[in-house]
Structures are given as C-alpha cells and as structure tokens.
Amino acid sequence: MTDFFKSIPAIQYEGPDSQSEFAFRHYNPDEVIMGKRMEDHLRFAAAYWHSFAWPGGDPFGGQTLERPWFGDTMDLARQKADVAFEMFDILNMPFFCFHDADARPEGANFAESQRNLEEITDYFAAKMETSKTKLLWGTANMFSHKRWMSGAATNPDPEVFAYAAATVKGCMDATHRLGGQNYVLWGGREGYETLLNTNLGLEADHMGRFLQMVVEYKHKIGFKGAILIEPKPQEPSKHQYDYDVATVYGFLCRYGLEKEVKVNIEQGHAILAGHSFEHEIATAASLGIFGSIDMNRNDYQSGWDTDQFPNNHVEKALAFYEILRAGGYSTGGTNFDSKIRRQSLDAEDLILAHVGGMDTCARALKSAAALLEDGSLEALRTNRYAGWETDSAQAMLKSDLSSIMQDVLARDVNPQARSGKQERLENLWNRFV
C-alpha cells in the first residue's frame, strides 16, 4: 500500500441525505433499474491518463501537480499502478482505461518501449488478480511524441506508419492479455494543417488500410472485444479526418469496415464539433455503430477540450436516454475522460471529482430510465410518425415519382402544417429530471 490516499475511506452509498463528502448520494451499484443493476448499466471506468499521468498543464501554463510517481523509470511506473489500483478500490470502480504512454516510460527505441509495456502489462495483470477492476479498453498514444506531428497512419513518412502499426500491435496484445473489452483508436493527429503539403486521397487510403490491418489482427489473435474509433474535430489538427460520428461512418463505409468498427463518443468532442452529446449518441445508434462513451463536460466559454468532470445531471440525462433507447452498452461503458482542475492539488480532489461524476451520472440514468419506462415521450414520438404506418404510405416508398404525382393530383393532396409540440415535450422532460 502507498500512503497517497491515506485517511480517505472506501466510498459507500449513503443516500441523498448523507452529510458526508466521501459518500455516494445517488450511485447505488446494486439498485435495480429497468431490470439491471445500476453498476451494470453505467459500467464506470477511470482514465489512467488524466488521473495519474496528467501534470496539470493547460495551453498557457505548465505543470502544477506534483506526484511521487512522476518520472521515467519502471519503478515509478509500478508505483503509479499501485496508487491507481488503490483509487479503483476506494471508488469500487468496475473498469479502467489506459494509453501505452500513460502506463510505461518511453524507451530509447521501440524495442525498449515495447519491453516496458510488456512488463507493466504483467504488473497490471497481477494487480487485477486481487481487484474487482477490469480493463474496459486500451489504446495507443500516437499524438504526444514529436514523431507523430504529421500523423500516424496518415503520415507522409512510411517509417512512421510502420512505427504506428507496431505500436498498435503491442497495445492490442496488452489489451488482449488483460481481458480488455474494447480497443480504441483515437486519431490524435490524423488530419492536416494546410492543403499546400497534403495529399488527401493518399492519406485517407493509408488510414483505411491501417484500420483494416487492425481488424485483421483482432481476428487473428481471437480478440472478442470491439474495435472503436473516437471522433474528434479540430483539435489538435485544424482538419481532423475523424471529425464526428457521421464522418467516421462515411469513412468506415468507404473502406468496408462499417460492420467491424464502432465509435467511442466523448461529450467534449461532440461540443467541439458543434453537436450535442446526445446527438452523437443517437446518430451512432441509428447507424448501428454505437460502442462506448467518454464522459466529461466542456467549458462552453473556452475554445478547447477542457475535459471537466460532469456535474449537470439534467444535461447528461439526455445522453443516457439515448443510450437506454439504443439498448444500453454491450462491451462499452462510461469512461471518465475527465481531469481535475490544475488548481486542485490534493489527493482528496481526485477522489471527490470521481464521486461527484459518478453521482451525476447515476442521477441522469435514473431520470432517463423513469421517462423511458413512463412511455409518454415515446408515445408522442410514435404518434408524430403514425402516418407512415399506413399501407398507402409504405406503398409510396416502393413507388416512383410519376405514380406519386398522379396520386397527388387524383386525391387533391394538400397537406397542412402540424405542430412539433416541442414545448410540451420539454415540459414533459423537465418533470423527470
């Protein structure tokens, strides 16, 4: 045991009237909602990178956090893992997620970095034998090091493509070894700054082939989890190729991967794309590619991805409503891709941030489930499209323009505008949140 979280108790559910900071007021893992335990609905995960590797910097200032495990040795990497699993135990966290670069120090070359990853993977495996916490997903950091400044799979240098392929293989092997339920690819710098030095078609083909290789390797090693792409616009590249869910789906269809790959959707990225979180989730569900989510919030006055912990259950309820409508998670979960503020220096801050985020999501889930079970909103939605259930409307979809025009003339069709009833629906929603 380390002493980083000393004097912080294990967090228990105490109910809405609890006066303790170190208690859940709404997240009760064993509460049954729509026939399933709350823990199994939410499938919470802690992000290794923000909780244990982030130094507290922002676009305008450097490190503010001092952690005893910061450094570039395997001993410190093991100490970081010890602290991480202590936090998982305190929070009774079902899952965690990691990048390779979060978990192991960078080596002098690929071989050394790979040895470091294999060693820390074995250490994770040993920790997991005595912990309930499992791996939701692993991924590769192919955006921080300067070798990735012009992309990974889309890099103009084939040596960088090769390095990226080897990196992903190593991370997939680690994820598979640890029983990960998904493998995530975030493009990072898969995009461009200027067309003056960019071959768009070539870069798209290389990225498509790269993802095909990932899928091929998944089947080769017998990995049963999902392959997920995480859409993100603008940041860090001016023009990201994985801008939003719809863009990713078009890319998957172009390279024959729409049945093989799904999406991991982040609240902050949805906002940067000019969408809402629930829009991206609903879009993914309608296209059959919904996989998992990264839970956070953006500062709506800032122009970058601020990755704050969620604290608005009304906002998040819209997202969980769409998740429940889609049937809930299969291999996915609710990963806190969230970081404490750079002024939040204490170990307590890290625990309380997760407590608040978990409670926020629990309240959101309960509100969303109550409305879905009530059925009023779905009944109004169904009624709005009821005309399409008639035989004549279905026949029209199998007809042609000339036949439809003849029918319009014969019946003197003159449709009148119908209310969308938005205010009524918003009032109904507010009754449940």
PDB file of N, CA and C in Angstrom, residues 149-194:
ATOM      1  N   MET A 149       3.887  14.256 -35.244  1.00  0.00           N
ATOM      2  CA  MET A 149       3.421  15.616 -35.508  1.00  0.00           C
ATOM      3  C   MET A 149       2.685  15.731 -36.838  1.00  0.00           C
ATOM      4  N   SER A 150       2.967  14.844 -37.795  1.00  0.00           N
ATOM      5  CA  SER A 150       2.256  14.860 -39.079  1.00  0.00           C
ATOM      6  C   SER A 150       1.338  13.656 -39.225  1.00  0.00           C
ATOM      7  N   GLY A 151       0.928  13.104 -38.100  1.00  0.00           N
ATOM      8  CA  GLY A 151       0.027  11.974 -38.127  1.00  0.00           C
ATOM      9  C   GLY A 151       0.739  10.658 -37.879  1.00  0.00           C
ATOM     10  N   ALA A 152      -0.045   9.611 -37.776  1.00  0.00           N
ATOM     11  CA  ALA A 152       0.483   8.257 -37.558  1.00  0.00           C
ATOM     12  C   ALA A 152       0.196   7.426 -38.805  1.00  0.00           C
ATOM     13  N   ALA A 153      -1.025   6.929 -38.947  1.00  0.00           N
ATOM     14  CA  ALA A 153      -1.388   6.172 -40.145  1.00  0.00           C
ATOM     15  C   ALA A 153      -1.389   7.048 -41.392  1.00  0.00           C
ATOM     16  N   THR A 154      -1.569   8.360 -41.221  1.00  0.00           N
ATOM     17  CA  THR A 154      -1.636   9.277 -42.366  1.00  0.00           C
ATOM     18  C   THR A 154      -0.327  10.017 -42.601  1.00  0.00           C
ATOM     19  N   ASN A 155       0.718   9.635 -41.903  1.00  0.00           N
ATOM     20  CA  ASN A 155       1.990  10.352 -42.012  1.00  0.00           C
ATOM     21  C   ASN A 155       2.601  10.192 -43.401  1.00  0.00           C
ATOM     22  N   PRO A 156       3.190  11.249 -43.968  1.00  0.00           N
ATOM     23  CA  PRO A 156       3.835  11.120 -45.279  1.00  0.00           C
ATOM     24  C   PRO A 156       5.071  10.223 -45.263  1.00  0.00           C
ATOM     25  N   ASP A 157       5.610   9.931 -44.080  1.00  0.00           N
ATOM     26  CA  ASP A 157       6.791   9.089 -43.949  1.00  0.00           C
ATOM     27  C   ASP A 157       6.358   7.645 -43.672  1.00  0.00           C
ATOM     28  N   PRO A 158       6.651   6.687 -44.559  1.00  0.00           N
ATOM     29  CA  PRO A 158       6.239   5.306 -44.322  1.00  0.00           C
ATOM     30  C   PRO A 158       6.864   4.691 -43.079  1.00  0.00           C
ATOM     31  N   GLU A 159       8.008   5.222 -42.632  1.00  0.00           N
ATOM     32  CA  GLU A 159       8.620   4.705 -41.407  1.00  0.00           C
ATOM     33  C   GLU A 159       7.744   5.008 -40.190  1.00  0.00           C
ATOM     34  N   VAL A 160       7.087   6.162 -40.218  1.00  0.00           N
ATOM     35  CA  VAL A 160       6.181   6.489 -39.117  1.00  0.00           C
ATOM     36  C   VAL A 160       4.952   5.582 -39.155  1.00  0.00           C
ATOM     37  N   PHE A 161       4.445   5.303 -40.348  1.00  0.00           N
ATOM     38  CA  PHE A 161       3.342   4.349 -40.486  1.00  0.00           C
ATOM     39  C   PHE A 161       3.737   3.003 -39.882  1.00  0.00           C
ATOM     40  N   ALA A 162       4.939   2.546 -40.194  1.00  0.00           N
ATOM     41  CA  ALA A 162       5.413   1.264 -39.669  1.00  0.00           C
ATOM     42  C   ALA A 162       5.513   1.296 -38.150  1.00  0.00           C
ATOM     43  N   TYR A 163       6.049   2.390 -37.607  1.00  0.00           N
ATOM     44  CA  TYR A 163       6.168   2.533 -36.150  1.00  0.00           C
ATOM     45  C   TYR A 163       4.782   2.521 -35.502  1.00  0.00           C
ATOM     46  N   ALA A 164       3.816   3.197 -36.165  1.00  0.00           N
ATOM     47  CA  ALA A 164       2.455   3.234 -35.643  1.00  0.00           C
ATOM     48  C   ALA A 164       1.827   1.838 -35.653  1.00  0.00           C
ATOM     49  N   ALA A 165       2.036   1.091 -36.735  1.00  0.00           N
ATOM     50  CA  ALA A 165       1.479  -0.258 -36.827  1.00  0.00           C
ATOM     51  C   ALA A 165       2.051  -1.151 -35.733  1.00  0.00           C
ATOM     52  N   ALA A 166       3.356  -1.059 -35.518  1.00  0.00           N
ATOM     53  CA  ALA A 166       3.983  -1.858 -34.468  1.00  0.00           C
ATOM     54  C   ALA A 166       3.478  -1.448 -33.087  1.00  0.00           C
ATOM     55  N   THR A 167       3.277  -0.147 -32.905  1.00  0.00           N
ATOM     56  CA  THR A 167       2.772   0.360 -31.627  1.00  0.00           C
ATOM     57  C   THR A 167       1.378  -0.171 -31.340  1.00  0.00           C
ATOM     58  N   VAL A 168       0.493  -0.130 -32.328  1.00  0.00           N
ATOM     59  CA  VAL A 168      -0.869  -0.607 -32.133  1.00  0.00           C
ATOM     60  C   VAL A 168      -0.882  -2.111 -31.876  1.00  0.00           C
ATOM     61  N   LYS A 169      -0.044  -2.856 -32.591  1.00  0.00           N
ATOM     62  CA  LYS A 169       0.022  -4.299 -32.329  1.00  0.00           C
ATOM     63  C   LYS A 169       0.383  -4.564 -30.871  1.00  0.00           C
ATOM     64  N   GLY A 170       1.399  -3.850 -30.376  1.00  0.00           N
ATOM     65  CA  GLY A 170       1.803  -4.034 -28.989  1.00  0.00           C
ATOM     66  C   GLY A 170       0.694  -3.681 -28.006  1.00  0.00           C
ATOM     67  N   CYS A 171      -0.037  -2.611 -28.292  1.00  0.00           N
ATOM     68  CA  CYS A 171      -1.125  -2.197 -27.398  1.00  0.00           C
ATOM     69  C   CYS A 171      -2.315  -3.144 -27.479  1.00  0.00           C
ATOM     70  N   MET A 172      -2.591  -3.652 -28.672  1.00  0.00           N
ATOM     71  CA  MET A 172      -3.664  -4.640 -28.795  1.00  0.00           C
ATOM     72  C   MET A 172      -3.307  -5.921 -28.045  1.00  0.00           C
ATOM     73  N   ASP A 173      -2.058  -6.330 -28.136  1.00  0.00           N
ATOM     74  CA  ASP A 173      -1.619  -7.517 -27.398  1.00  0.00           C
ATOM     75  C   ASP A 173      -1.788  -7.307 -25.895  1.00  0.00           C
ATOM     76  N   ALA A 174      -1.406  -6.118 -25.410  1.00  0.00           N
ATOM     77  CA  ALA A 174      -1.556  -5.819 -23.983  1.00  0.00           C
ATOM     78  C   ALA A 174      -3.025  -5.818 -23.575  1.00  0.00           C
ATOM     79  N   THR A 175      -3.874  -5.211 -24.396  1.00  0.00           N
ATOM     80  CA  THR A 175      -5.308  -5.162 -24.107  1.00  0.00           C
ATOM     81  C   THR A 175      -5.896  -6.569 -24.070  1.00  0.00           C
ATOM     82  N   HIS A 176      -5.513  -7.382 -25.030  1.00  0.00           N
ATOM     83  CA  HIS A 176      -5.992  -8.767 -25.093  1.00  0.00           C
ATOM     84  C   HIS A 176      -5.504  -9.554 -23.877  1.00  0.00           C
ATOM     85  N   ARG A 177      -4.260  -9.360 -23.516  1.00  0.00           N
ATOM     86  CA  ARG A 177      -3.678 -10.061 -22.363  1.00  0.00           C
ATOM     87  C   ARG A 177      -4.442  -9.742 -21.076  1.00  0.00           C
ATOM     88  N   LEU A 178      -4.916  -8.490 -20.958  1.00  0.00           N
ATOM     89  CA  LEU A 178      -5.594  -8.043 -19.740  1.00  0.00           C
ATOM     90  C   LEU A 178      -7.111  -8.239 -19.789  1.00  0.00           C
ATOM     91  N   GLY A 179      -7.597  -8.877 -20.830  1.00  0.00           N
ATOM     92  CA  GLY A 179      -9.038  -9.117 -20.924  1.00  0.00           C
ATOM     93  C   GLY A 179      -9.841  -7.886 -21.258  1.00  0.00           C
ATOM     94  N   GLY A 180      -9.234  -6.932 -21.944  1.00  0.00           N
ATOM     95  CA  GLY A 180      -9.933  -5.708 -22.311  1.00  0.00           C
ATOM     96  C   GLY A 180     -11.166  -5.998 -23.151  1.00  0.00           C
ATOM     97  N   GLN A 181     -12.207  -5.210 -22.947  1.00  0.00           N
ATOM     98  CA  GLN A 181     -13.465  -5.459 -23.638  1.00  0.00           C
ATOM     99  C   GLN A 181     -13.625  -4.639 -24.911  1.00  0.00           C
ATOM    100  N   ASN A 182     -12.654  -3.736 -25.154  1.00  0.00           N
ATOM    101  CA  ASN A 182     -12.635  -2.944 -26.381  1.00  0.00           C
ATOM    102  C   ASN A 182     -11.190  -2.543 -26.659  1.00  0.00           C
ATOM    103  N   TYR A 183     -10.935  -2.139 -27.899  1.00  0.00           N
ATOM    104  CA  TYR A 183      -9.678  -1.464 -28.227  1.00  0.00           C
ATOM    105  C   TYR A 183     -10.037  -0.193 -28.985  1.00  0.00           C
ATOM    106  N   VAL A 184      -9.497   0.938 -28.534  1.00  0.00           N
ATOM    107  CA  VAL A 184      -9.880   2.253 -29.076  1.00  0.00           C
ATOM    108  C   VAL A 184      -8.746   2.837 -29.905  1.00  0.00           C
ATOM    109  N   LEU A 185      -9.117   3.439 -31.025  1.00  0.00           N
ATOM    110  CA  LEU A 185      -8.174   4.222 -31.832  1.00  0.00           C
ATOM    111  C   LEU A 185      -8.666   5.659 -31.882  1.00  0.00           C
ATOM    112  N   TRP A 186      -7.874   6.558 -31.303  1.00  0.00           N
ATOM    113  CA  TRP A 186      -8.164   7.981 -31.438  1.00  0.00           C
ATOM    114  C   TRP A 186      -7.135   8.567 -32.391  1.00  0.00           C
ATOM    115  N   GLY A 187      -7.607   9.213 -33.442  1.00  0.00           N
ATOM    116  CA  GLY A 187      -6.710   9.685 -34.491  1.00  0.00           C
ATOM    117  C   GLY A 187      -5.649  10.645 -34.017  1.00  0.00           C
ATOM    118  N   GLY A 188      -5.941  11.410 -32.974  1.00  0.00           N
ATOM    119  CA  GLY A 188      -4.925  12.335 -32.473  1.00  0.00           C
ATOM    120  C   GLY A 188      -4.551  13.372 -33.501  1.00  0.00           C
ATOM    121  N   ARG A 189      -3.581  13.050 -34.316  1.00  0.00           N
ATOM    122  CA  ARG A 189      -3.136  13.995 -35.355  1.00  0.00           C
ATOM    123  C   ARG A 189      -3.396  13.459 -36.761  1.00  0.00           C
ATOM    124  N   GLU A 190      -4.429  12.610 -36.889  1.00  0.00           N
ATOM    125  CA  GLU A 190      -4.832  12.159 -38.217  1.00  0.00           C
ATOM    126  C   GLU A 190      -5.699  13.239 -38.841  1.00  0.00           C
ATOM    127  N   GLY A 191      -5.036  14.179 -39.456  1.00  0.00           N
ATOM    128  CA  GLY A 191      -5.671  15.330 -40.073  1.00  0.00           C
ATOM    129  C   GLY A 191      -4.582  16.166 -40.712  1.00  0.00           C
ATOM    130  N   TYR A 192      -4.886  17.407 -41.052  1.00  0.00           N
ATOM    131  CA  TYR A 192      -3.859  18.223 -41.681  1.00  0.00           C
ATOM    132  C   TYR A 192      -4.014  19.684 -41.293  1.00  0.00           C
ATOM    133  N   GLU A 193      -2.935  20.427 -41.465  1.00  0.00           N
ATOM    134  CA  GLU A 193      -2.917  21.858 -41.169  1.00  0.00           C
ATOM    135  C   GLU A 193      -3.151  22.691 -42.423  1.00  0.00           C
ATOM    136  N   THR A 194      -2.577  22.261 -43.553  1.00  0.00           N
ATOM    137  CA  THR A 194      -2.703  23.026 -44.792  1.00  0.00           C
ATOM    138  C   THR A 194      -2.753  22.072 -45.974  1.00  0.00           C
TER     139      THR A 194
END
